Amino acid sequence: MRDLPYRDRRAAADNAFENQQYILAAARYESLRDRYPDTVRREEMLLRQGVSLYSVSSYHSARDVFIDYIKEYPRGYYLENAKDYIKKIDVLMSNATPAAAQKLAEAKAKSDLDALNKLLTEHPTDWRVYEAIGDAHWRLGNYDKAVDCYYKAHHIVSAYEERNLNNGKLILDDSGQPVPVNPYILKEMEIEKHPVRVYDLHAYTSRNQRDRVGGEIQFYNLTGSLRNQGKQLLRNVEVEVRYKDIGRNTLDVEYVKIGSLGPGEVRAFLSQADNYDNLYNIVDHEVEVHWQQ
């Protein structure tokens, strides 16, 4: 009987969250945290409170909640999700201060890593600097570092794009192009019931950096973006990439775990095929996204 008040309040908070009443949901989850600090579902409640605040652009408060989650659950089930949200919030709250064009052009022309890294300290949220550092590492044969920089650049671009789309009341179509929200599009989205859009795919190969003369191809890399255009929080999101040969036969399958994907959220991903026997035969790929609501 003592559990009944908690269960009713928790159901009300979850109902507000699932109906996108995020301000109300955040307030109810905060009240539950104070009243019932020992509930067994506190971990999920913390995440939902943070997502609710994030969804109404209350980034400072959301960041505090995600930090609380990390402190309370350093090995929690949603730990990577909380860390990803903090990274995205740091980008979203930052000012768009692109690096000085002339300095960046000069450093890129010389592949000057010292100058580029200095620019990065001055402009930590400029994707162009990360891309330039990636290009420099690529020329030096540091392919792993190059791929990591390209992925970080993609992550920043995705976060800025999410902010611009939300501010402009836009969504992305199947080709990744922004279109205005109208009742017809919303109806189509409900009919399709396929909330995740995959777009902006880029494929490239990298070689074994340990070989002084260039080495063999070691990885077939694929980067891209996901956007949840539905109204529900998607859990256990996973990207399945099937690498194909010229006859459309599957040569390799890789899975990239994304975690939770909130309504309107954009997330970058990186997949690497490293089956040595098949790398030279890969000519295409197929991407499928799996999730739970």
PDB file of C-alpha atoms in Angstrom:
ATOM      1  CA  MET A   1       0.000   0.000   0.000  1.00  0.00           C
ATOM      2  CA  ARG A   2       2.883   2.357   0.754  1.00  0.00           C
ATOM      3  CA  ASP A   3       4.058   1.887  -2.850  1.00  0.00           C
ATOM      4  CA  LEU A   4       0.775   3.035  -4.393  1.00  0.00           C
ATOM      5  CA  PRO A   5       1.420   6.811  -4.185  1.00  0.00           C
ATOM      6  CA  TYR A   6       4.841   6.336  -5.822  1.00  0.00           C
ATOM      7  CA  ARG A   7       3.461   4.131  -8.578  1.00  0.00           C
ATOM      8  CA  ASP A   8       0.704   6.627  -9.378  1.00  0.00           C
ATOM      9  CA  ARG A   9       3.134   9.548  -9.466  1.00  0.00           C
ATOM     10  CA  ARG A  10       5.620   7.575 -11.533  1.00  0.00           C
ATOM     11  CA  ALA A  11       2.883   6.608 -14.015  1.00  0.00           C
ATOM     12  CA  ALA A  12       1.875  10.285 -14.295  1.00  0.00           C
ATOM     13  CA  ALA A  13       5.497  11.304 -14.964  1.00  0.00           C
ATOM     14  CA  ASP A  14       5.966   8.560 -17.567  1.00  0.00           C
ATOM     15  CA  ASN A  15       2.678   9.504 -19.232  1.00  0.00           C
ATOM     16  CA  ALA A  16       3.778  13.139 -19.520  1.00  0.00           C
ATOM     17  CA  PHE A  17       7.119  12.047 -20.956  1.00  0.00           C
ATOM     18  CA  GLU A  18       5.575   9.719 -23.535  1.00  0.00           C
ATOM     19  CA  ASN A  19       3.153  12.463 -24.617  1.00  0.00           C
ATOM     20  CA  GLN A  20       6.025  14.940 -25.085  1.00  0.00           C
ATOM     21  CA  GLN A  21       4.908  17.117 -22.203  1.00  0.00           C
ATOM     22  CA  TYR A  22       8.546  17.480 -21.266  1.00  0.00           C
ATOM     23  CA  ILE A  23       8.306  20.435 -18.888  1.00  0.00           C
ATOM     24  CA  LEU A  24       5.671  18.637 -16.842  1.00  0.00           C
ATOM     25  CA  ALA A  25       7.593  15.352 -17.048  1.00  0.00           C
ATOM     26  CA  ALA A  26      10.833  16.984 -15.847  1.00  0.00           C
ATOM     27  CA  ALA A  27       9.034  18.556 -12.860  1.00  0.00           C
ATOM     28  CA  ARG A  28       7.379  15.258 -11.921  1.00  0.00           C
ATOM     29  CA  TYR A  29      10.628  13.289 -12.201  1.00  0.00           C
ATOM     30  CA  GLU A  30      12.406  15.868 -10.043  1.00  0.00           C
ATOM     31  CA  SER A  31       9.675  15.559  -7.405  1.00  0.00           C
ATOM     32  CA  LEU A  32       9.993  11.763  -7.485  1.00  0.00           C
ATOM     33  CA  ARG A  33      13.774  11.995  -7.038  1.00  0.00           C
ATOM     34  CA  ASP A  34      13.290  14.060  -3.855  1.00  0.00           C
ATOM     35  CA  ARG A  35      10.435  12.009  -2.388  1.00  0.00           C
ATOM     36  CA  TYR A  36      11.654   8.510  -3.280  1.00  0.00           C
ATOM     37  CA  PRO A  37      15.477   8.509  -3.371  1.00  0.00           C
ATOM     38  CA  ASP A  38      15.727   4.722  -2.999  1.00  0.00           C
ATOM     39  CA  THR A  39      13.388   3.586  -5.780  1.00  0.00           C
ATOM     40  CA  VAL A  40      14.767   0.735  -7.873  1.00  0.00           C
ATOM     41  CA  ARG A  41      13.875   2.620 -11.089  1.00  0.00           C
ATOM     42  CA  ARG A  42      15.766   5.749 -10.093  1.00  0.00           C
ATOM     43  CA  GLU A  43      18.394   5.188 -12.787  1.00  0.00           C
ATOM     44  CA  GLU A  44      15.890   5.298 -15.652  1.00  0.00           C
ATOM     45  CA  MET A  45      14.067   8.172 -13.966  1.00  0.00           C
ATOM     46  CA  LEU A  46      17.258  10.258 -13.903  1.00  0.00           C
ATOM     47  CA  LEU A  47      17.867   9.647 -17.588  1.00  0.00           C
ATOM     48  CA  ARG A  48      14.289  10.565 -18.486  1.00  0.00           C
ATOM     49  CA  GLN A  49      14.480  13.756 -16.455  1.00  0.00           C
ATOM     50  CA  GLY A  50      17.652  14.744 -18.292  1.00  0.00           C
ATOM     51  CA  VAL A  51      16.132  13.905 -21.695  1.00  0.00           C
ATOM     52  CA  SER A  52      13.008  15.923 -20.810  1.00  0.00           C
ATOM     53  CA  LEU A  53      15.071  19.000 -19.937  1.00  0.00           C
ATOM     54  CA  TYR A  54      17.229  18.497 -23.024  1.00  0.00           C
ATOM     55  CA  SER A  55      14.110  18.277 -25.234  1.00  0.00           C
ATOM     56  CA  VAL A  56      12.934  21.752 -24.135  1.00  0.00           C
ATOM     57  CA  SER A  57      16.452  23.198 -24.633  1.00  0.00           C
ATOM     58  CA  SER A  58      17.050  23.571 -20.896  1.00  0.00           C
ATOM     59  CA  TYR A  59      20.638  22.553 -21.494  1.00  0.00           C
ATOM     60  CA  HIS A  60      22.225  23.748 -18.236  1.00  0.00           C
ATOM     61  CA  SER A  61      19.702  21.895 -16.092  1.00  0.00           C
ATOM     62  CA  ALA A  62      19.857  18.808 -18.315  1.00  0.00           C
ATOM     63  CA  ARG A  63      23.646  18.770 -18.055  1.00  0.00           C
ATOM     64  CA  ASP A  64      23.428  18.887 -14.247  1.00  0.00           C
ATOM     65  CA  VAL A  65      21.048  15.917 -14.238  1.00  0.00           C
ATOM     66  CA  PHE A  66      23.281  13.845 -16.517  1.00  0.00           C
ATOM     67  CA  ILE A  67      26.283  14.666 -14.309  1.00  0.00           C
ATOM     68  CA  ASP A  68      24.260  13.523 -11.282  1.00  0.00           C
ATOM     69  CA  TYR A  69      23.522  10.291 -13.130  1.00  0.00           C
ATOM     70  CA  ILE A  70      27.232   9.658 -13.787  1.00  0.00           C
ATOM     71  CA  LYS A  71      28.077  10.326 -10.133  1.00  0.00           C
ATOM     72  CA  GLU A  72      25.349   8.022  -8.833  1.00  0.00           C
ATOM     73  CA  TYR A  73      25.784   5.306 -11.440  1.00  0.00           C
ATOM     74  CA  PRO A  74      29.432   5.241 -12.588  1.00  0.00           C
ATOM     75  CA  ARG A  75      28.744   1.821 -14.155  1.00  0.00           C
ATOM     76  CA  GLY A  76      25.104   2.424 -14.962  1.00  0.00           C
ATOM     77  CA  TYR A  77      23.153   0.937 -17.851  1.00  0.00           C
ATOM     78  CA  TYR A  78      22.668   4.393 -19.414  1.00  0.00           C
ATOM     79  CA  LEU A  79      26.189   5.674 -18.676  1.00  0.00           C
ATOM     80  CA  GLU A  80      27.233   6.070 -22.319  1.00  0.00           C
ATOM     81  CA  ASN A  81      23.942   7.810 -23.105  1.00  0.00           C
ATOM     82  CA  ALA A  82      24.516  10.325 -20.309  1.00  0.00           C
ATOM     83  CA  LYS A  83      28.068  11.007 -21.514  1.00  0.00           C
ATOM     84  CA  ASP A  84      26.864  11.464 -25.108  1.00  0.00           C
ATOM     85  CA  TYR A  85      24.215  13.952 -23.997  1.00  0.00           C
ATOM     86  CA  ILE A  86      26.809  15.972 -22.074  1.00  0.00           C
ATOM     87  CA  LYS A  87      29.054  16.125 -25.148  1.00  0.00           C
ATOM     88  CA  LYS A  88      26.142  17.233 -27.323  1.00  0.00           C
ATOM     89  CA  ILE A  89      25.059  19.857 -24.781  1.00  0.00           C
ATOM     90  CA  ASP A  90      28.586  21.275 -24.636  1.00  0.00           C
ATOM     91  CA  VAL A  91      28.473  21.746 -28.409  1.00  0.00           C
ATOM     92  CA  LEU A  92      24.918  23.112 -28.431  1.00  0.00           C
ATOM     93  CA  MET A  93      25.707  25.680 -25.726  1.00  0.00           C
ATOM     94  CA  SER A  94      28.914  26.797 -27.405  1.00  0.00           C
ATOM     95  CA  ASN A  95      29.156  29.767 -29.697  1.00  0.00           C
ATOM     96  CA  ALA A  96      29.727  29.130 -33.386  1.00  0.00           C
ATOM     97  CA  THR A  97      33.203  30.639 -33.654  1.00  0.00           C
ATOM     98  CA  PRO A  98      34.808  29.287 -36.813  1.00  0.00           C
ATOM     99  CA  ALA A  99      38.572  29.446 -36.979  1.00  0.00           C
ATOM    100  CA  ALA A 100      40.141  32.363 -38.819  1.00  0.00           C
ATOM    101  CA  ALA A 101      40.037  31.391 -42.477  1.00  0.00           C
ATOM    102  CA  GLN A 102      43.554  32.551 -43.297  1.00  0.00           C
ATOM    103  CA  LYS A 103      45.193  30.794 -40.332  1.00  0.00           C
ATOM    104  CA  LEU A 104      43.330  27.594 -41.083  1.00  0.00           C
ATOM    105  CA  ALA A 105      44.198  27.734 -44.794  1.00  0.00           C
ATOM    106  CA  GLU A 106      47.896  28.257 -44.052  1.00  0.00           C
ATOM    107  CA  ALA A 107      48.016  25.430 -41.499  1.00  0.00           C
ATOM    108  CA  LYS A 108      46.164  23.090 -43.858  1.00  0.00           C
ATOM    109  CA  ALA A 109      48.474  23.899 -46.752  1.00  0.00           C
ATOM    110  CA  LYS A 110      51.529  23.015 -44.666  1.00  0.00           C
ATOM    111  CA  SER A 111      49.850  20.101 -42.825  1.00  0.00           C
ATOM    112  CA  ASP A 112      51.148  21.848 -39.703  1.00  0.00           C
ATOM    113  CA  LEU A 113      49.764  19.782 -36.834  1.00  0.00           C
ATOM    114  CA  ASP A 114      51.148  22.132 -34.171  1.00  0.00           C
ATOM    115  CA  ALA A 115      49.346  25.102 -35.730  1.00  0.00           C
ATOM    116  CA  LEU A 116      46.167  23.099 -36.235  1.00  0.00           C
ATOM    117  CA  ASN A 117      46.148  21.842 -32.647  1.00  0.00           C
ATOM    118  CA  LYS A 118      46.631  25.404 -31.443  1.00  0.00           C
ATOM    119  CA  LEU A 119      43.636  26.457 -33.531  1.00  0.00           C
ATOM    120  CA  LEU A 120      41.665  23.612 -31.963  1.00  0.00           C
ATOM    121  CA  THR A 121      42.310  24.952 -28.449  1.00  0.00           C
ATOM    122  CA  GLU A 122      40.998  28.332 -29.610  1.00  0.00           C
ATOM    123  CA  HIS A 123      38.026  26.895 -31.538  1.00  0.00           C
ATOM    124  CA  PRO A 124      37.150  23.545 -29.911  1.00  0.00           C
ATOM    125  CA  THR A 125      33.714  23.337 -31.571  1.00  0.00           C
ATOM    126  CA  ASP A 126      34.781  24.102 -35.144  1.00  0.00           C
ATOM    127  CA  TRP A 127      34.365  20.946 -37.224  1.00  0.00           C
ATOM    128  CA  ARG A 128      36.595  22.388 -39.969  1.00  0.00           C
ATOM    129  CA  VAL A 129      39.620  22.279 -37.654  1.00  0.00           C
ATOM    130  CA  TYR A 130      38.967  18.639 -36.752  1.00  0.00           C
ATOM    131  CA  GLU A 131      38.627  17.806 -40.439  1.00  0.00           C
ATOM    132  CA  ALA A 132      41.892  19.596 -41.249  1.00  0.00           C
ATOM    133  CA  ILE A 133      43.697  17.713 -38.459  1.00  0.00           C
ATOM    134  CA  GLY A 134      42.247  14.494 -39.835  1.00  0.00           C
ATOM    135  CA  ASP A 135      43.559  15.325 -43.305  1.00  0.00           C
ATOM    136  CA  ALA A 136      47.019  16.038 -41.874  1.00  0.00           C
ATOM    137  CA  HIS A 137      47.115  12.721 -40.026  1.00  0.00           C
ATOM    138  CA  TRP A 138      45.937  10.955 -43.178  1.00  0.00           C
ATOM    139  CA  ARG A 139      48.853  12.357 -45.189  1.00  0.00           C
ATOM    140  CA  LEU A 140      51.242  11.209 -42.454  1.00  0.00           C
ATOM    141  CA  GLY A 141      49.775   7.703 -42.525  1.00  0.00           C
ATOM    142  CA  ASN A 142      48.173   8.017 -39.057  1.00  0.00           C
ATOM    143  CA  TYR A 143      44.906   6.550 -40.307  1.00  0.00           C
ATOM    144  CA  ASP A 144      43.400   5.666 -36.935  1.00  0.00           C
ATOM    145  CA  LYS A 145      43.890   9.229 -35.682  1.00  0.00           C
ATOM    146  CA  ALA A 146      42.508  10.592 -38.957  1.00  0.00           C
ATOM    147  CA  VAL A 147      39.322   8.527 -38.696  1.00  0.00           C
ATOM    148  CA  ASP A 148      38.874   9.634 -35.072  1.00  0.00           C
ATOM    149  CA  CYS A 149      39.133  13.312 -36.116  1.00  0.00           C
ATOM    150  CA  TYR A 150      36.685  12.840 -38.980  1.00  0.00           C
ATOM    151  CA  TYR A 151      34.219  11.240 -36.575  1.00  0.00           C
ATOM    152  CA  LYS A 152      34.551  14.129 -34.080  1.00  0.00           C
ATOM    153  CA  ALA A 153      33.952  16.607 -36.903  1.00  0.00           C
ATOM    154  CA  HIS A 154      30.859  14.669 -37.922  1.00  0.00           C
ATOM    155  CA  HIS A 155      29.633  14.662 -34.300  1.00  0.00           C
ATOM    156  CA  ILE A 156      29.879  18.476 -34.073  1.00  0.00           C
ATOM    157  CA  VAL A 157      28.155  18.970 -37.440  1.00  0.00           C
ATOM    158  CA  SER A 158      25.305  16.702 -36.310  1.00  0.00           C
ATOM    159  CA  ALA A 159      24.849  18.613 -33.044  1.00  0.00           C
ATOM    160  CA  TYR A 160      24.759  22.013 -34.784  1.00  0.00           C
ATOM    161  CA  GLU A 161      22.368  20.645 -37.391  1.00  0.00           C
ATOM    162  CA  GLU A 162      20.033  19.430 -34.657  1.00  0.00           C
ATOM    163  CA  ARG A 163      19.970  22.923 -33.127  1.00  0.00           C
ATOM    164  CA  ASN A 164      19.303  24.590 -36.479  1.00  0.00           C
ATOM    165  CA  LEU A 165      16.535  22.147 -37.390  1.00  0.00           C
ATOM    166  CA  ASN A 166      14.820  22.545 -34.027  1.00  0.00           C
ATOM    167  CA  ASN A 167      15.037  26.333 -34.151  1.00  0.00           C
ATOM    168  CA  GLY A 168      13.726  26.399 -37.707  1.00  0.00           C
ATOM    169  CA  LYS A 169      10.926  23.871 -37.068  1.00  0.00           C
ATOM    170  CA  LEU A 170      12.244  21.605 -39.795  1.00  0.00           C
ATOM    171  CA  ILE A 171      12.655  17.871 -40.293  1.00  0.00           C
ATOM    172  CA  LEU A 172      14.796  15.849 -42.667  1.00  0.00           C
ATOM    173  CA  ASP A 173      13.448  13.907 -45.614  1.00  0.00           C
ATOM    174  CA  ASP A 174      14.802  10.535 -46.753  1.00  0.00           C
ATOM    175  CA  SER A 175      17.735  12.168 -48.540  1.00  0.00           C
ATOM    176  CA  GLY A 176      18.684  14.274 -45.510  1.00  0.00           C
ATOM    177  CA  GLN A 177      17.305  17.555 -46.909  1.00  0.00           C
ATOM    178  CA  PRO A 178      15.482  19.917 -44.491  1.00  0.00           C
ATOM    179  CA  VAL A 179      11.792  20.478 -45.224  1.00  0.00           C
ATOM    180  CA  PRO A 180       9.219  22.500 -43.229  1.00  0.00           C
ATOM    181  CA  VAL A 181       6.902  20.716 -40.857  1.00  0.00           C
ATOM    182  CA  ASN A 182       3.293  20.641 -42.027  1.00  0.00           C
ATOM    183  CA  PRO A 183       0.267  18.438 -41.177  1.00  0.00           C
ATOM    184  CA  TYR A 184       0.712  16.301 -44.295  1.00  0.00           C
ATOM    185  CA  ILE A 185       4.308  15.429 -43.449  1.00  0.00           C
ATOM    186  CA  LEU A 186       3.404  14.696 -39.827  1.00  0.00           C
ATOM    187  CA  LYS A 187       0.601  12.410 -40.969  1.00  0.00           C
ATOM    188  CA  GLU A 188       2.968  10.596 -43.334  1.00  0.00           C
ATOM    189  CA  MET A 189       5.443  10.115 -40.522  1.00  0.00           C
ATOM    190  CA  GLU A 190       2.746   8.584 -38.341  1.00  0.00           C
ATOM    191  CA  ILE A 191       1.656   6.250 -41.142  1.00  0.00           C
ATOM    192  CA  GLU A 192       5.195   5.116 -41.925  1.00  0.00           C
ATOM    193  CA  LYS A 193       6.100   4.471 -38.291  1.00  0.00           C
ATOM    194  CA  HIS A 194       9.763   4.528 -39.238  1.00  0.00           C
ATOM    195  CA  PRO A 195      11.092   7.307 -37.013  1.00  0.00           C
ATOM    196  CA  VAL A 196      14.822   6.924 -37.687  1.00  0.00           C
ATOM    197  CA  ARG A 197      16.318   8.540 -40.784  1.00  0.00           C
ATOM    198  CA  VAL A 198      19.818   7.596 -41.953  1.00  0.00           C
ATOM    199  CA  TYR A 199      21.608  10.150 -44.116  1.00  0.00           C
ATOM    200  CA  ASP A 200      24.895  11.811 -45.047  1.00  0.00           C
ATOM    201  CA  LEU A 201      26.759   8.525 -45.489  1.00  0.00           C
ATOM    202  CA  HIS A 202      30.451   8.654 -46.382  1.00  0.00           C
ATOM    203  CA  ALA A 203      32.596   5.579 -47.109  1.00  0.00           C
ATOM    204  CA  TYR A 204      36.391   5.495 -47.306  1.00  0.00           C
ATOM    205  CA  THR A 205      39.235   3.046 -46.777  1.00  0.00           C
ATOM    206  CA  SER A 206      42.285   3.322 -44.537  1.00  0.00           C
ATOM    207  CA  ARG A 207      45.572   1.468 -44.612  1.00  0.00           C
ATOM    208  CA  ASN A 208      47.800  -0.190 -42.073  1.00  0.00           C
ATOM    209  CA  GLN A 209      49.748   2.688 -40.510  1.00  0.00           C
ATOM    210  CA  ARG A 210      52.490   0.354 -39.255  1.00  0.00           C
ATOM    211  CA  ASP A 211      53.730  -0.242 -42.807  1.00  0.00           C
ATOM    212  CA  ARG A 212      56.242   2.421 -43.874  1.00  0.00           C
ATOM    213  CA  VAL A 213      55.364   2.177 -47.575  1.00  0.00           C
ATOM    214  CA  GLY A 214      51.656   2.627 -47.100  1.00  0.00           C
ATOM    215  CA  GLY A 215      50.602  -0.882 -46.198  1.00  0.00           C
ATOM    216  CA  GLU A 216      47.593  -2.931 -47.073  1.00  0.00           C
ATOM    217  CA  ILE A 217      44.034  -1.680 -46.765  1.00  0.00           C
ATOM    218  CA  GLN A 218      43.025  -2.428 -43.174  1.00  0.00           C
ATOM    219  CA  PHE A 219      39.596  -0.868 -42.767  1.00  0.00           C
ATOM    220  CA  TYR A 220      36.563   0.020 -44.848  1.00  0.00           C
ATOM    221  CA  ASN A 221      35.035   2.919 -42.895  1.00  0.00           C
ATOM    222  CA  LEU A 222      31.470   4.223 -43.069  1.00  0.00           C
ATOM    223  CA  THR A 223      30.289   7.341 -41.229  1.00  0.00           C
ATOM    224  CA  GLY A 224      26.787   8.788 -41.212  1.00  0.00           C
ATOM    225  CA  SER A 225      24.055  10.409 -39.159  1.00  0.00           C
ATOM    226  CA  LEU A 226      20.806   9.256 -37.569  1.00  0.00           C
ATOM    227  CA  ARG A 227      17.849  11.442 -36.655  1.00  0.00           C
ATOM    228  CA  ASN A 228      14.869  10.348 -34.584  1.00  0.00           C
ATOM    229  CA  GLN A 229      11.948  12.112 -36.229  1.00  0.00           C
ATOM    230  CA  GLY A 230       9.339  10.356 -34.094  1.00  0.00           C
ATOM    231  CA  LYS A 231       7.741  11.405 -30.827  1.00  0.00           C
ATOM    232  CA  GLN A 232       9.047   8.588 -28.651  1.00  0.00           C
ATOM    233  CA  LEU A 233      12.366   7.941 -26.948  1.00  0.00           C
ATOM    234  CA  LEU A 234      13.980   5.021 -28.770  1.00  0.00           C
ATOM    235  CA  ARG A 235      16.015   2.618 -26.631  1.00  0.00           C
ATOM    236  CA  ASN A 236      18.789   0.205 -27.571  1.00  0.00           C
ATOM    237  CA  VAL A 237      19.283   1.826 -30.972  1.00  0.00           C
ATOM    238  CA  GLU A 238      21.743  -0.159 -33.073  1.00  0.00           C
ATOM    239  CA  VAL A 239      23.006   0.399 -36.622  1.00  0.00           C
ATOM    240  CA  GLU A 240      23.496  -2.725 -38.737  1.00  0.00           C
ATOM    241  CA  VAL A 241      25.838  -2.248 -41.706  1.00  0.00           C
ATOM    242  CA  ARG A 242      26.035  -4.965 -44.353  1.00  0.00           C
ATOM    243  CA  TYR A 243      29.008  -4.658 -46.693  1.00  0.00           C
ATOM    244  CA  LYS A 244      28.365  -5.928 -50.239  1.00  0.00           C
ATOM    245  CA  ASP A 245      30.402  -7.079 -53.227  1.00  0.00           C
ATOM    246  CA  ILE A 246      29.639  -6.329 -56.876  1.00  0.00           C
ATOM    247  CA  GLY A 247      27.110  -9.180 -56.963  1.00  0.00           C
ATOM    248  CA  ARG A 248      25.249  -7.742 -53.937  1.00  0.00           C
ATOM    249  CA  ASN A 249      26.479 -10.598 -51.750  1.00  0.00           C
ATOM    250  CA  THR A 250      27.080  -9.818 -48.082  1.00  0.00           C
ATOM    251  CA  LEU A 251      30.789  -9.944 -47.229  1.00  0.00           C
ATOM    252  CA  ASP A 252      30.778  -8.540 -43.721  1.00  0.00           C
ATOM    253  CA  VAL A 253      28.257  -7.322 -41.125  1.00  0.00           C
ATOM    254  CA  GLU A 254      29.058  -4.793 -38.418  1.00  0.00           C
ATOM    255  CA  TYR A 255      26.871  -3.511 -35.574  1.00  0.00           C
ATOM    256  CA  VAL A 256      27.253  -0.059 -34.004  1.00  0.00           C
ATOM    257  CA  LYS A 257      25.512   0.488 -30.669  1.00  0.00           C
ATOM    258  CA  ILE A 258      23.995   3.975 -30.342  1.00  0.00           C
ATOM    259  CA  GLY A 259      21.994   3.633 -27.117  1.00  0.00           C
ATOM    260  CA  SER A 260      18.972   5.873 -26.533  1.00  0.00           C
ATOM    261  CA  LEU A 261      17.839   8.363 -29.183  1.00  0.00           C
ATOM    262  CA  GLY A 262      15.456  11.088 -28.024  1.00  0.00           C
ATOM    263  CA  PRO A 263      12.785  12.781 -30.157  1.00  0.00           C
ATOM    264  CA  GLY A 264      14.427  15.066 -32.710  1.00  0.00           C
ATOM    265  CA  GLU A 265      17.918  13.961 -31.686  1.00  0.00           C
ATOM    266  CA  VAL A 266      20.722  13.630 -34.241  1.00  0.00           C
ATOM    267  CA  ARG A 267      23.598  11.212 -33.669  1.00  0.00           C
ATOM    268  CA  ALA A 268      26.688  10.435 -35.765  1.00  0.00           C
ATOM    269  CA  PHE A 269      28.029   6.894 -36.106  1.00  0.00           C
ATOM    270  CA  LEU A 270      31.152   5.139 -37.383  1.00  0.00           C
ATOM    271  CA  SER A 271      31.322   1.556 -38.691  1.00  0.00           C
ATOM    272  CA  GLN A 272      34.507  -0.273 -39.692  1.00  0.00           C
ATOM    273  CA  ALA A 273      34.731  -3.470 -41.700  1.00  0.00           C
ATOM    274  CA  ASP A 274      38.017  -5.214 -40.999  1.00  0.00           C
ATOM    275  CA  ASN A 275      37.549  -8.694 -42.464  1.00  0.00           C
ATOM    276  CA  TYR A 276      40.850  -8.799 -44.346  1.00  0.00           C
ATOM    277  CA  ASP A 277      39.780 -11.372 -46.939  1.00  0.00           C
ATOM    278  CA  ASN A 278      36.852  -9.233 -48.076  1.00  0.00           C
ATOM    279  CA  LEU A 279      38.134  -5.655 -47.921  1.00  0.00           C
ATOM    280  CA  TYR A 280      39.197  -5.410 -51.570  1.00  0.00           C
ATOM    281  CA  ASN A 281      35.846  -6.801 -52.727  1.00  0.00           C
ATOM    282  CA  ILE A 282      33.587  -4.369 -50.871  1.00  0.00           C
ATOM    283  CA  VAL A 283      31.922  -1.989 -53.337  1.00  0.00           C
ATOM    284  CA  ASP A 284      28.704  -1.042 -51.543  1.00  0.00           C
ATOM    285  CA  HIS A 285      26.861  -1.166 -48.239  1.00  0.00           C
ATOM    286  CA  GLU A 286      23.362  -1.321 -46.776  1.00  0.00           C
ATOM    287  CA  VAL A 287      22.347   0.278 -43.481  1.00  0.00           C
ATOM    288  CA  GLU A 288      19.460  -0.787 -41.260  1.00  0.00           C
ATOM    289  CA  VAL A 289      18.573   0.603 -37.840  1.00  0.00           C
ATOM    290  CA  HIS A 290      17.043  -1.425 -35.011  1.00  0.00           C
ATOM    291  CA  TRP A 291      15.486  -0.036 -31.833  1.00  0.00           C
ATOM    292  CA  GLN A 292      12.999  -0.576 -29.014  1.00  0.00           C
ATOM    293  CA  GLN A 293      10.293   1.865 -27.932  1.00  0.00           C
TER     294      GLN A 293
END
